[in-house]
PDB file of C-alpha atoms in Angstrom:
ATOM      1  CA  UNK A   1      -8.696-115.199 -13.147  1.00  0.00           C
ATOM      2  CA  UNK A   2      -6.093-114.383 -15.844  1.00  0.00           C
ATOM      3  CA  UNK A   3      -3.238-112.609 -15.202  1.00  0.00           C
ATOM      4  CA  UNK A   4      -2.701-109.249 -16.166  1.00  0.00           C
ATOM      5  CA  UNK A   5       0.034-109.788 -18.869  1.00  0.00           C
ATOM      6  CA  UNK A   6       2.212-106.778 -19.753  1.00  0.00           C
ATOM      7  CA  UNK A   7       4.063-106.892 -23.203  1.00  0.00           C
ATOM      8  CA  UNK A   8       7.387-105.202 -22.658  1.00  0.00           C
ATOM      9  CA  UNK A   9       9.981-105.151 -25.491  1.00  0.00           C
ATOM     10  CA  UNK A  10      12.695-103.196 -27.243  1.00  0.00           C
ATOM     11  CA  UNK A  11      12.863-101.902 -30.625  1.00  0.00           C
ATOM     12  CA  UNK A  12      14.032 -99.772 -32.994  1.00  0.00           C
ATOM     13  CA  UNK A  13      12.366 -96.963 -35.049  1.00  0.00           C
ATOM     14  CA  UNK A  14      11.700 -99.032 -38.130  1.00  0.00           C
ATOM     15  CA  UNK A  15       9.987-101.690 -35.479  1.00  0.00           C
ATOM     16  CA  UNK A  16      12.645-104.155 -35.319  1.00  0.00           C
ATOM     17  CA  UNK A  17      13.244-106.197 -32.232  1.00  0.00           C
ATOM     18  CA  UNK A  18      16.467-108.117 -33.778  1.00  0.00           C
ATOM     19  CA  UNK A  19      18.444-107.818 -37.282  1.00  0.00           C
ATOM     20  CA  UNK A  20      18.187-110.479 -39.777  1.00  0.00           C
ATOM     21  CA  UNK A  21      21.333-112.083 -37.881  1.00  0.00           C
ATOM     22  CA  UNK A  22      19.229-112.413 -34.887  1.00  0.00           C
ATOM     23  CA  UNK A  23      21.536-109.335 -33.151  1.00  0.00           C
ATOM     24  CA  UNK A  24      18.794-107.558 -30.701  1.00  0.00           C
ATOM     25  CA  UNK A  25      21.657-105.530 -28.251  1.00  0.00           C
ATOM     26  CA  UNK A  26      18.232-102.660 -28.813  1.00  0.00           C
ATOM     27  CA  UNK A  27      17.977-101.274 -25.154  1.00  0.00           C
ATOM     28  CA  UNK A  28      20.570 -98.357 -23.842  1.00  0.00           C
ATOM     29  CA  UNK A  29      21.527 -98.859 -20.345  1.00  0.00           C
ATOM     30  CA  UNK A  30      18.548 -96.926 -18.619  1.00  0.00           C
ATOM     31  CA  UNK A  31      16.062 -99.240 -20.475  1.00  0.00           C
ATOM     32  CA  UNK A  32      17.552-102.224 -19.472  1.00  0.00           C
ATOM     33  CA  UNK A  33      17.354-101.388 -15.584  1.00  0.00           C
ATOM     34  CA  UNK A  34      14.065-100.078 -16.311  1.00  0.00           C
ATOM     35  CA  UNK A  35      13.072-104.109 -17.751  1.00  0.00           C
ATOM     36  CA  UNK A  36      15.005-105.286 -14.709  1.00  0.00           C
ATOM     37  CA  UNK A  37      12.547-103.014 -12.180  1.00  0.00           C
ATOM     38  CA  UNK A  38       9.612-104.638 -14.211  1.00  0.00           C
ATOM     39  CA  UNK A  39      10.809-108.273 -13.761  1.00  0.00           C
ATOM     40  CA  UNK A  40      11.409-107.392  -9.897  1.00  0.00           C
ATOM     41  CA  UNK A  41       7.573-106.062  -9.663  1.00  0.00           C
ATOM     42  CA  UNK A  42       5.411-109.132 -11.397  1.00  0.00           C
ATOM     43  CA  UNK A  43       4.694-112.508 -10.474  1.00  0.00           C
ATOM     44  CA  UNK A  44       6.189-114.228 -13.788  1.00  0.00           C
ATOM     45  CA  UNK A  45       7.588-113.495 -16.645  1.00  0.00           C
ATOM     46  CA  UNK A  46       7.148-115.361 -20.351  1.00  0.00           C
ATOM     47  CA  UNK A  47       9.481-116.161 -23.301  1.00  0.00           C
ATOM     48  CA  UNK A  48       8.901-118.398 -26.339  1.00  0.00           C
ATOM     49  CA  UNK A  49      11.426-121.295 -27.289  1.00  0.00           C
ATOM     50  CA  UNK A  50      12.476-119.732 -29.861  1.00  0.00           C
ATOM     51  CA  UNK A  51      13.726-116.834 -27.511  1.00  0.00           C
ATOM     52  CA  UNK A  52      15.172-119.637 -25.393  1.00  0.00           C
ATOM     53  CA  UNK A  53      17.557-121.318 -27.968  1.00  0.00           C
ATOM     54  CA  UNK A  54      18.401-117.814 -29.920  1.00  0.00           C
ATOM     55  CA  UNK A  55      19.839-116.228 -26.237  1.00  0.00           C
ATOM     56  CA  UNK A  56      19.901-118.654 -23.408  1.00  0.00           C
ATOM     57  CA  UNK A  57      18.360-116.178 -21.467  1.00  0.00           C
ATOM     58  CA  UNK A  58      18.517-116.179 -17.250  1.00  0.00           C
ATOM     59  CA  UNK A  59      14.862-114.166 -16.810  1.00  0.00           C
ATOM     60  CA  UNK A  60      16.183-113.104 -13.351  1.00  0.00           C
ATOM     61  CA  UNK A  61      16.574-109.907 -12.013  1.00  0.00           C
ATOM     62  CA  UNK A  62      20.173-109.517 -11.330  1.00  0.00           C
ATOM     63  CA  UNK A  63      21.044-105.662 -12.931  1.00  0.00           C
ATOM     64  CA  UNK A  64      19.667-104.000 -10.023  1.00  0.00           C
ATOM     65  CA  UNK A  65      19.669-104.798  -6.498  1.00  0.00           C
ATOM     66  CA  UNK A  66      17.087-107.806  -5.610  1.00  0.00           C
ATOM     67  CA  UNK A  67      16.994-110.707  -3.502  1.00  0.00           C
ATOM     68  CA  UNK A  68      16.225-114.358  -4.873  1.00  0.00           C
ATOM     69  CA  UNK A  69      12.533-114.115  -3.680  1.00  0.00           C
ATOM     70  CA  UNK A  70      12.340-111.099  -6.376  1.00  0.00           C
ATOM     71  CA  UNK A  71      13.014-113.541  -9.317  1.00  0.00           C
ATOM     72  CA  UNK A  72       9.734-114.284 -11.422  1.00  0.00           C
ATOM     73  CA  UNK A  73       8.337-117.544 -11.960  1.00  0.00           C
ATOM     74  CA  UNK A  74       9.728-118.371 -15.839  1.00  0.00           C
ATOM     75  CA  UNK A  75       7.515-119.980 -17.939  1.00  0.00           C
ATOM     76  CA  UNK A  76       8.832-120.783 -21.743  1.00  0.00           C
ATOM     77  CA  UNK A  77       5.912-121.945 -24.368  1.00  0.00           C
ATOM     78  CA  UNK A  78       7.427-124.761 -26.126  1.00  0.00           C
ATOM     79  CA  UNK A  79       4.820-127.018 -27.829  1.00  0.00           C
ATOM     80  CA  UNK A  80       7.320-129.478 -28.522  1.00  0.00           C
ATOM     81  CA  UNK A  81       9.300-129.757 -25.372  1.00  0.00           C
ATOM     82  CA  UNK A  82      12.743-128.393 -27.041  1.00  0.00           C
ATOM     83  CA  UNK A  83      13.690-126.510 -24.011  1.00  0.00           C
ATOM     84  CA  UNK A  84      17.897-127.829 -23.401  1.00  0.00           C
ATOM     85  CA  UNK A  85      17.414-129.148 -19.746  1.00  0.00           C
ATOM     86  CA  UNK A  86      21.208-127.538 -19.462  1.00  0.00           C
ATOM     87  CA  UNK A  87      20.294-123.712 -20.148  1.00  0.00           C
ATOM     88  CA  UNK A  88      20.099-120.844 -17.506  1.00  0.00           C
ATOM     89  CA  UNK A  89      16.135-120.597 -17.643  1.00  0.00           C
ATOM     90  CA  UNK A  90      16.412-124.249 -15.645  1.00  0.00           C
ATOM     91  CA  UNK A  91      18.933-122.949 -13.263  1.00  0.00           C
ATOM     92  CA  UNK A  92      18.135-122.812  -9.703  1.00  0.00           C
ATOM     93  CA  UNK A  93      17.634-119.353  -9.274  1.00  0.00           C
ATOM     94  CA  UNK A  94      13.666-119.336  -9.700  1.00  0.00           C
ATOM     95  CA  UNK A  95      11.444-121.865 -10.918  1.00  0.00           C
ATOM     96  CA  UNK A  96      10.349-122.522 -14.164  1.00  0.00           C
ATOM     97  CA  UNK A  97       7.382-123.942 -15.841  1.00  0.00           C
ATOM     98  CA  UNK A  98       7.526-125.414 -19.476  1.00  0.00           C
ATOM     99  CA  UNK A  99       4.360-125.363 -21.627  1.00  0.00           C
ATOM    100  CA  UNK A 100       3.989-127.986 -24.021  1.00  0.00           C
ATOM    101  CA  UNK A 101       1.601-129.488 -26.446  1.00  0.00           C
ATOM    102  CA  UNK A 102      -0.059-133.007 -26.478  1.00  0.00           C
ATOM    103  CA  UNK A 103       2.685-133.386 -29.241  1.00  0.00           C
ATOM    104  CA  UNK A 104       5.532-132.711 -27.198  1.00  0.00           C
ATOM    105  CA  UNK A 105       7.964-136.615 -26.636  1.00  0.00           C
ATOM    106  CA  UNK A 106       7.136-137.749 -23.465  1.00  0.00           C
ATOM    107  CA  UNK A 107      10.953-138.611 -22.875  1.00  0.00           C
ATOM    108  CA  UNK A 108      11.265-134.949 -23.600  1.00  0.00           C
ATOM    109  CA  UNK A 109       9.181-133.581 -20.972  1.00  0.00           C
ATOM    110  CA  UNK A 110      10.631-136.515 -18.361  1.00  0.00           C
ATOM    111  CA  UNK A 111      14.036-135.325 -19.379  1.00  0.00           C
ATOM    112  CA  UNK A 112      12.564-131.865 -17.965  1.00  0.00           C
ATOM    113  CA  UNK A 113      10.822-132.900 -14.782  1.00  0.00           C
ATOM    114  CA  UNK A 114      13.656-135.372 -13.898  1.00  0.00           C
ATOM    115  CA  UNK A 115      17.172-133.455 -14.808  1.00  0.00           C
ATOM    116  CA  UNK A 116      15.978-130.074 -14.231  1.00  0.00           C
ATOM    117  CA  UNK A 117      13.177-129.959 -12.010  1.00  0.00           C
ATOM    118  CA  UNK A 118      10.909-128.281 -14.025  1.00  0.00           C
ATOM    119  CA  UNK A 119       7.329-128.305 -13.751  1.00  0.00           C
ATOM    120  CA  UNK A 120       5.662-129.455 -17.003  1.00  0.00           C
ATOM    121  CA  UNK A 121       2.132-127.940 -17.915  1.00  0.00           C
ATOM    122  CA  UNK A 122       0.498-129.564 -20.791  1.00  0.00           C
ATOM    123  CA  UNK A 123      -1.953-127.456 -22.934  1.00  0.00           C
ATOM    124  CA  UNK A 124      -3.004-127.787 -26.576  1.00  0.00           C
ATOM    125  CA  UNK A 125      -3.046-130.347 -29.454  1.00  0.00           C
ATOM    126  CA  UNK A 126      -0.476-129.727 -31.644  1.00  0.00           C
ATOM    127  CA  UNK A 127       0.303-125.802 -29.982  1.00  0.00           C
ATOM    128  CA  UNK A 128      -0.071-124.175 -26.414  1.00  0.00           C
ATOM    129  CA  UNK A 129      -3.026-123.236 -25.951  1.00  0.00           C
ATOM    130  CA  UNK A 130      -2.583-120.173 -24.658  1.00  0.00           C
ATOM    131  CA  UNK A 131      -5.846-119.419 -22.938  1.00  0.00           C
ATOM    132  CA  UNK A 132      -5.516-122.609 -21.082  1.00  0.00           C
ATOM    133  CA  UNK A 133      -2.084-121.362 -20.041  1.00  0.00           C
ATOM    134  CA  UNK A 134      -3.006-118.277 -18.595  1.00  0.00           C
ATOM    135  CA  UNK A 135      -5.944-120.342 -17.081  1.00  0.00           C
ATOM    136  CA  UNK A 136      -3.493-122.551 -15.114  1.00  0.00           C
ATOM    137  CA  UNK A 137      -1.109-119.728 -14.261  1.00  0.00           C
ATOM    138  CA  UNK A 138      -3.779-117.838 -12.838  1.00  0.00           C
ATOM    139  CA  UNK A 139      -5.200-120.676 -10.705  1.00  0.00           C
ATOM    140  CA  UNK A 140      -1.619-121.011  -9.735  1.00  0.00           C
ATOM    141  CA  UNK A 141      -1.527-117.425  -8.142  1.00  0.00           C
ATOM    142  CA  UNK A 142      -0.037-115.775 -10.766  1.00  0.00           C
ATOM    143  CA  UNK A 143      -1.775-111.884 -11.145  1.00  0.00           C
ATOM    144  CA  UNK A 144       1.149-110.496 -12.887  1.00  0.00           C
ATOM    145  CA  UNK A 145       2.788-111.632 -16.132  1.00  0.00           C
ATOM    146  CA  UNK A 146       5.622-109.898 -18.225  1.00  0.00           C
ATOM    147  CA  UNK A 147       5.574-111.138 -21.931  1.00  0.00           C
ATOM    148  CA  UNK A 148       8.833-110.650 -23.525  1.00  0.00           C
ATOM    149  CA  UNK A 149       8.164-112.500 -26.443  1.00  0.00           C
ATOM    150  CA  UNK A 150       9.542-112.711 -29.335  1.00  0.00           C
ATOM    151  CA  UNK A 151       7.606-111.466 -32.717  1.00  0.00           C
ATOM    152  CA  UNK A 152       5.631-114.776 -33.050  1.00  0.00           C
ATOM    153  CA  UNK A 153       4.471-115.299 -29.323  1.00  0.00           C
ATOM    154  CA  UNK A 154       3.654-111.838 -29.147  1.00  0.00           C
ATOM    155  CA  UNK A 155       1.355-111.994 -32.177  1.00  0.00           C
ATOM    156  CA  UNK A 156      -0.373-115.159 -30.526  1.00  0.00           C
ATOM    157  CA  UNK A 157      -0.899-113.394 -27.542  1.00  0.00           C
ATOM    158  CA  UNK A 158      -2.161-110.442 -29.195  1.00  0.00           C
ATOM    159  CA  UNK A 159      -4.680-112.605 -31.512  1.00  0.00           C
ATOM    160  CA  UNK A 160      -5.153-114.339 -28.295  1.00  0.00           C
ATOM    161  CA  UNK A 161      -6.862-110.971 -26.456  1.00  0.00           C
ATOM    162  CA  UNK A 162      -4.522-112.127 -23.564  1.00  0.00           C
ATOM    163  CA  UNK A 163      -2.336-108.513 -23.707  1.00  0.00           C
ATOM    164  CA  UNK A 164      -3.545-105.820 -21.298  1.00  0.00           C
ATOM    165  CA  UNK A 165      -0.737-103.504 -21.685  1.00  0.00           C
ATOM    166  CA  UNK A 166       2.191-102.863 -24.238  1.00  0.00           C
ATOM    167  CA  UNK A 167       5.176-101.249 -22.655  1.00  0.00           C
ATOM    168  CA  UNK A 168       8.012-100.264 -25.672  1.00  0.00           C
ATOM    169  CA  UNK A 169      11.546 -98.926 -25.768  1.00  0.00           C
ATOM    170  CA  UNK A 170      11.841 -96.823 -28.340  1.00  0.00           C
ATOM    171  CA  UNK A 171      16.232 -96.745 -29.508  1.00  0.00           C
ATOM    172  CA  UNK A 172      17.638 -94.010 -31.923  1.00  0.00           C
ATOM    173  CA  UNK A 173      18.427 -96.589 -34.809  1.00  0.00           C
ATOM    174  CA  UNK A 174      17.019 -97.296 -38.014  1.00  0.00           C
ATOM    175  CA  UNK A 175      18.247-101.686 -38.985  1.00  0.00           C
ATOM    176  CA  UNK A 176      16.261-102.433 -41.836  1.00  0.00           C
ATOM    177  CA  UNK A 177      16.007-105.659 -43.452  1.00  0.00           C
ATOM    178  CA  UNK A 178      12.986-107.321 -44.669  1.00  0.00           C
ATOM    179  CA  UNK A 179      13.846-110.600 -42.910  1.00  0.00           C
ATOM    180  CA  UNK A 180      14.451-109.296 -39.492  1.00  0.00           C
ATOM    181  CA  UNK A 181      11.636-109.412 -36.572  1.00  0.00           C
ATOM    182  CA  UNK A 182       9.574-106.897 -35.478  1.00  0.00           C
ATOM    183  CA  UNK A 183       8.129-106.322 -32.447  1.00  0.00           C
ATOM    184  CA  UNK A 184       4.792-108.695 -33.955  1.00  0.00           C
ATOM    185  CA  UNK A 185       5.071-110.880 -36.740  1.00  0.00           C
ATOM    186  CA  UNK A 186       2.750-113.715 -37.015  1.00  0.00           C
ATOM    187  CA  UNK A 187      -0.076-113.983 -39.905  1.00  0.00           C
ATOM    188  CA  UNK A 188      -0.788-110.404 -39.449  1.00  0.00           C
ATOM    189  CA  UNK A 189      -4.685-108.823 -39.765  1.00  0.00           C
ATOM    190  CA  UNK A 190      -5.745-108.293 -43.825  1.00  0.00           C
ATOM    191  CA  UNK A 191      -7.093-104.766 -43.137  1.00  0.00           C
ATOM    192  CA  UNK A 192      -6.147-101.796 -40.805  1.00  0.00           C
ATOM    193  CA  UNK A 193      -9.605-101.704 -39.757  1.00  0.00           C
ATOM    194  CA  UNK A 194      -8.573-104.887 -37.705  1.00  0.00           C
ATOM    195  CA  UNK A 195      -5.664-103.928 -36.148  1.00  0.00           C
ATOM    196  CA  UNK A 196      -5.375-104.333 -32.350  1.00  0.00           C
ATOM    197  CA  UNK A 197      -5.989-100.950 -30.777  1.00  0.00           C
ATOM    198  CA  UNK A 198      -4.219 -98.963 -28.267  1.00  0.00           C
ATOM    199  CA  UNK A 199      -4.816 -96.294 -25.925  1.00  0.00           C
ATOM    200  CA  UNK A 200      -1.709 -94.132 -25.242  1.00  0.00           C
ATOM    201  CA  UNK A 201      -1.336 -93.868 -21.578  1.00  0.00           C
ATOM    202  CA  UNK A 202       2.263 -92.681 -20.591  1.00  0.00           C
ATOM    203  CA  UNK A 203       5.811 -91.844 -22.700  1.00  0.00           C
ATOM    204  CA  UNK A 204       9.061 -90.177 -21.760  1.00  0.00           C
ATOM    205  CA  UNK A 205      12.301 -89.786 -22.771  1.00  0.00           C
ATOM    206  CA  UNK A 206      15.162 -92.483 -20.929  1.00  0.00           C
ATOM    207  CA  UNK A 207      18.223 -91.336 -21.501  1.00  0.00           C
ATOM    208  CA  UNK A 208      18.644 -91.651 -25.735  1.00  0.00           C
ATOM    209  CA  UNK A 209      15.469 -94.282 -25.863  1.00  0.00           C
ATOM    210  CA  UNK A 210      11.776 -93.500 -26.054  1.00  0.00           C
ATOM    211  CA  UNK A 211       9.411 -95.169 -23.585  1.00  0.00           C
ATOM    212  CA  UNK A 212       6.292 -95.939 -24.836  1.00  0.00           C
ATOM    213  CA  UNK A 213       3.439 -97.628 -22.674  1.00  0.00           C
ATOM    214  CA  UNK A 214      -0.266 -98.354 -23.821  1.00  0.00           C
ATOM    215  CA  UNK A 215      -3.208-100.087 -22.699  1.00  0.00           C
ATOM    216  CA  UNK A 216      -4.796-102.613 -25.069  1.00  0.00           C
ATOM    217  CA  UNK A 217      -8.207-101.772 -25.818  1.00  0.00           C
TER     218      UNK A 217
END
């Protein structure tokens, strides 16, 4: 079985996830606890390597109270094994699975398993396959998966039919710029008529933001 995977992201009201600068500070306080709660409830969470080397990110929950046990498993999709083996997503705080490509260096991925302890899944040719990936993380245990992607890897995912649910922070700002990301980039559908449905099944207000949450149909 698959894991449920649940798309949770921040953006603004023109659909941008980061400026053109790669700035993406989106989120007001509430929101950012309320991504933190998330992390604490599912089995792993999900970033692309491109998320990796823009922000170094932990993917731990540390802004509300938790214990180490509460840390997701991390996985990063990173076809060709560019993952630093010095940043915080290979720290010891949880463990961390990198998903690579038949294409990925071999001294690469050793580099990985050797300096940082990282398990090493290979899926895919020349890309993750991503269906293979979910396949291994669900014979793995995994039942819950939080995708904070960035625009690409959520598009993949998407075109993938791996989403099950889209959870969105809404902020009160407008960034423009026609080479910043939005919340999915990718090669995009030619006609509405294929866009990826939704089904609107909860929003509030959170503090300024707007929470949005929707079930992929």
């Amino acid at each position: 079985m698959k894991p449920k995977v649940i798309l949770n992201a921040a953006m603004t009201l023109d659909g941008k996830i980061a400026t053109q600068t790669g700035s993406s500070e989106i989120s007001g306080q509430e929101d950012i606890l309320r991504g933190h709660r998330l992390r604490k409830e599912m089995d792993a969470i999900m970033v692309g390597i491109n998320t990796v080397l823009a922000d170094d990110p932990r993917l731990t929950v540390h802004k509300i109270s938790s214990n180490p046990e509460d840390n997701p498993l991390r996985v990063v999709v990173d076809s060709k094994a560019r993952t630093p083996p010095k940043y915080r997503i290979l720290n010891p705080e949880a463990p961390t699975i990198i998903a690579v490509s038949q294409e990925a260096s071999r001294d690469k991925i050793k580099a990985l398993e050797d300096d940082s302890k990282a398990e090493v899944i290979i899926c895919g040719d020349k890309q993750v396959d991503l269906n293979c990936l979910m396949d291994e993380l669900g014979n793995k245990g995994i039942k819950t998966l939080m995708l904070e992607g960035g625009s690409t890897l959520n598009y993949s995912m998407l075109s993938a039919g791996l989403v099950n649910e889209i959870r969105v922070c809404i902020a009160p700002m407008i960034a423009g710029g026609a080479e910043a990301k939005t919340l999915v980039d990718g090669k995009g559908v030619d006609y509405m008529k294929d866009a990826f449905r939704l089904k609107l099944k909860k929003s509030y207000n959170l503090g300024e933001d707007l929470i949005v949450e929707y079930e992929v149909l």
